[in-house]
Amino acid sequence: MEEPYLDGIQYNCVAPGKRFRPMDNLSGGEKTIAALALLFAVHGRNPAPFFVLDEIDAALDNTNIGKVASYICDSAREHMQIIVISLKEEFYNKADSLIGIFPYPAACTTSGVLTFDLTRFKQLGINEMTENPPASSSAAASH
């Protein structure tokens, strides 16, 4: 009672088809969806211009990954910039650009960066892309 800020926050939710439950009783995917719902609700009230979401899709199935990616593309893209760190193709398909970081084999302190702008793929048809493929850029960055 003397230090109420040490108890944290109790967050309860209702997952589709289930009854009202505390977060501790939800599956990993349900926890992820509930946490993202809270994050985007807070953002709706107090907007932030930039988000970095690190592997939010780890506990999600492909259906829910598609729903989260669609929400980000349809709703959130207009109001903020988002970097999503992901290893799953469902996010790649809806991205505006891809960034890859890789280590140089001979140097322990240097990484390479690959960038690929995907907006041209969305603007042009696939036939035009096979005739004039875009070039990707690469640069070195030190840690």
Tab-separated table of C-alpha atoms in Angstrom:
chain	number	residue	atom	x	y	z
A	1	MET	CA	0.000	0.000	0.000
A	2	GLU	CA	2.885	2.381	0.646
A	3	GLU	CA	4.287	1.926	-2.891
A	4	PRO	CA	1.314	1.264	-5.190
A	5	TYR	CA	3.357	1.936	-8.345
A	6	LEU	CA	5.265	-1.341	-7.797
A	7	ASP	CA	2.179	-3.500	-8.428
A	8	GLY	CA	1.935	-2.811	-12.153
A	9	ILE	CA	-1.246	-2.663	-14.192
A	10	GLN	CA	-3.964	-5.296	-14.315
A	11	TYR	CA	-5.165	-5.590	-17.899
A	12	ASN	CA	-8.211	-7.737	-18.674
A	13	CYS	CA	-9.767	-8.418	-22.039
A	14	VAL	CA	-12.308	-10.496	-23.896
A	15	ALA	CA	-10.822	-12.630	-26.665
A	16	PRO	CA	-13.229	-13.547	-29.518
A	17	GLY	CA	-15.393	-16.478	-28.476
A	18	LYS	CA	-14.153	-16.408	-24.877
A	19	ARG	CA	-15.213	-14.759	-21.654
A	20	PHE	CA	-13.644	-11.859	-19.766
A	21	ARG	CA	-10.153	-12.901	-18.570
A	22	PRO	CA	-6.976	-11.438	-17.115
A	23	MET	CA	-3.981	-11.284	-19.483
A	24	ASP	CA	-2.225	-14.072	-17.575
A	25	ASN	CA	-4.900	-16.561	-18.692
A	26	LEU	CA	-4.588	-15.841	-22.430
A	27	SER	CA	-2.485	-17.642	-25.033
A	28	GLY	CA	0.593	-15.977	-26.506
A	29	GLY	CA	-1.244	-14.894	-29.647
A	30	GLU	CA	-4.187	-13.538	-27.658
A	31	LYS	CA	-1.794	-11.601	-25.412
A	32	THR	CA	-0.112	-10.126	-28.477
A	33	ILE	CA	-3.410	-9.035	-30.051
A	34	ALA	CA	-4.628	-7.585	-26.729
A	35	ALA	CA	-1.363	-5.683	-26.193
A	36	LEU	CA	-1.463	-4.301	-29.758
A	37	ALA	CA	-5.097	-3.272	-29.265
A	38	LEU	CA	-4.101	-1.379	-26.115
A	39	LEU	CA	-1.088	0.176	-27.867
A	40	PHE	CA	-3.151	1.414	-30.812
A	41	ALA	CA	-5.956	2.616	-28.507
A	42	VAL	CA	-3.462	4.676	-26.509
A	43	HIS	CA	-2.042	5.936	-29.802
A	44	GLY	CA	-5.536	7.021	-30.845
A	45	ARG	CA	-5.751	9.181	-27.720
A	46	ASN	CA	-2.106	10.392	-27.555
A	47	PRO	CA	-0.555	9.956	-31.007
A	48	ALA	CA	3.109	9.159	-31.431
A	49	PRO	CA	4.705	9.833	-34.825
A	50	PHE	CA	7.000	6.800	-34.847
A	51	PHE	CA	6.808	3.156	-33.737
A	52	VAL	CA	9.291	0.293	-33.744
A	53	LEU	CA	7.544	-3.067	-33.345
A	54	ASP	CA	9.968	-5.922	-32.718
A	55	GLU	CA	8.726	-9.364	-33.812
A	56	ILE	CA	5.135	-8.755	-32.799
A	57	ASP	CA	4.191	-11.644	-35.071
A	58	ALA	CA	6.198	-14.305	-33.203
A	59	ALA	CA	3.175	-15.781	-31.363
A	60	LEU	CA	0.615	-15.136	-34.114
A	61	ASP	CA	-0.721	-17.500	-36.754
A	62	ASN	CA	-0.805	-16.453	-40.415
A	63	THR	CA	-4.438	-15.290	-40.226
A	64	ASN	CA	-3.767	-12.916	-37.338
A	65	ILE	CA	-0.488	-11.731	-38.878
A	66	GLY	CA	-2.465	-10.774	-41.963
A	67	LYS	CA	-5.035	-8.927	-39.850
A	68	VAL	CA	-2.382	-6.990	-37.922
A	69	ALA	CA	-0.476	-6.156	-41.122
A	70	SER	CA	-3.695	-5.009	-42.803
A	71	TYR	CA	-4.598	-2.820	-39.827
A	72	ILE	CA	-1.155	-1.228	-39.869
A	73	CYS	CA	-1.383	-0.611	-43.613
A	74	ASP	CA	-4.972	0.619	-43.680
A	75	SER	CA	-5.329	2.558	-40.445
A	76	ALA	CA	-2.030	3.292	-38.830
A	77	ARG	CA	0.064	4.103	-41.907
A	78	GLU	CA	-1.682	7.454	-42.346
A	79	HIS	CA	-0.952	8.627	-38.797
A	80	MET	CA	2.544	7.341	-38.019
A	81	GLN	CA	5.707	5.807	-39.363
A	82	ILE	CA	6.290	2.204	-38.356
A	83	ILE	CA	9.298	-0.077	-38.502
A	84	VAL	CA	8.272	-3.703	-38.026
A	85	ILE	CA	11.048	-6.174	-37.336
A	86	SER	CA	9.751	-9.489	-38.606
A	87	LEU	CA	10.888	-12.797	-40.036
A	88	LYS	CA	7.552	-13.625	-41.628
A	89	GLU	CA	6.516	-13.061	-45.229
A	90	GLU	CA	3.036	-11.800	-44.355
A	91	PHE	CA	4.558	-8.492	-43.227
A	92	TYR	CA	6.965	-8.295	-46.178
A	93	ASN	CA	4.082	-8.439	-48.649
A	94	LYS	CA	2.548	-5.228	-47.301
A	95	ALA	CA	5.740	-3.261	-46.619
A	96	ASP	CA	6.717	-0.053	-48.409
A	97	SER	CA	10.395	-0.956	-48.159
A	98	LEU	CA	12.670	-3.657	-46.801
A	99	ILE	CA	15.887	-3.123	-44.868
A	100	GLY	CA	18.365	-5.929	-44.286
A	101	ILE	CA	21.338	-5.879	-41.934
A	102	PHE	CA	24.107	-8.419	-42.369
A	103	PRO	CA	27.604	-8.900	-40.901
A	104	TYR	CA	30.673	-8.638	-43.065
A	105	PRO	CA	32.544	-11.952	-42.740
A	106	ALA	CA	36.008	-10.448	-42.206
A	107	ALA	CA	35.070	-7.681	-39.754
A	108	CYS	CA	33.395	-8.144	-36.392
A	109	THR	CA	32.446	-4.503	-35.936
A	110	THR	CA	31.030	-3.703	-39.364
A	111	SER	CA	27.622	-4.496	-40.806
A	112	GLY	CA	26.192	-4.080	-44.246
A	113	VAL	CA	22.814	-2.537	-44.930
A	114	LEU	CA	20.605	-3.436	-47.873
A	115	THR	CA	17.555	-1.377	-48.719
A	116	PHE	CA	14.849	-2.129	-51.223
A	117	ASP	CA	12.021	0.272	-52.035
A	118	LEU	CA	8.847	-1.684	-52.796
A	119	THR	CA	6.619	1.260	-53.701
A	120	ARG	CA	7.580	0.901	-57.351
A	121	PHE	CA	6.185	-2.647	-57.333
A	122	LYS	CA	2.876	-1.325	-56.055
A	123	GLN	CA	2.734	1.448	-58.678
A	124	LEU	CA	3.834	-0.549	-61.714
A	125	GLY	CA	2.475	-3.783	-63.065
A	126	ILE	CA	4.517	-6.973	-62.757
A	127	ASN	CA	5.247	-7.009	-66.524
A	128	GLU	CA	6.867	-3.583	-66.352
A	129	MET	CA	9.008	-4.686	-63.397
A	130	THR	CA	10.479	-7.645	-65.282
A	131	GLU	CA	11.531	-5.349	-68.111
A	132	ASN	CA	13.086	-2.620	-65.877
A	133	PRO	CA	13.993	-4.058	-62.441
A	134	PRO	CA	14.946	-1.463	-59.774
A	135	ALA	CA	18.437	-1.438	-58.288
A	136	SER	CA	18.904	-1.899	-54.552
A	137	SER	CA	21.443	0.088	-52.610
A	138	SER	CA	23.909	-1.074	-50.041
A	139	ALA	CA	26.113	0.744	-47.583
A	140	ALA	CA	28.386	-0.120	-44.689
A	141	ALA	CA	27.738	0.996	-41.157
A	142	SER	CA	30.022	0.712	-38.147
A	143	HIS	CA	28.798	-0.281	-34.719
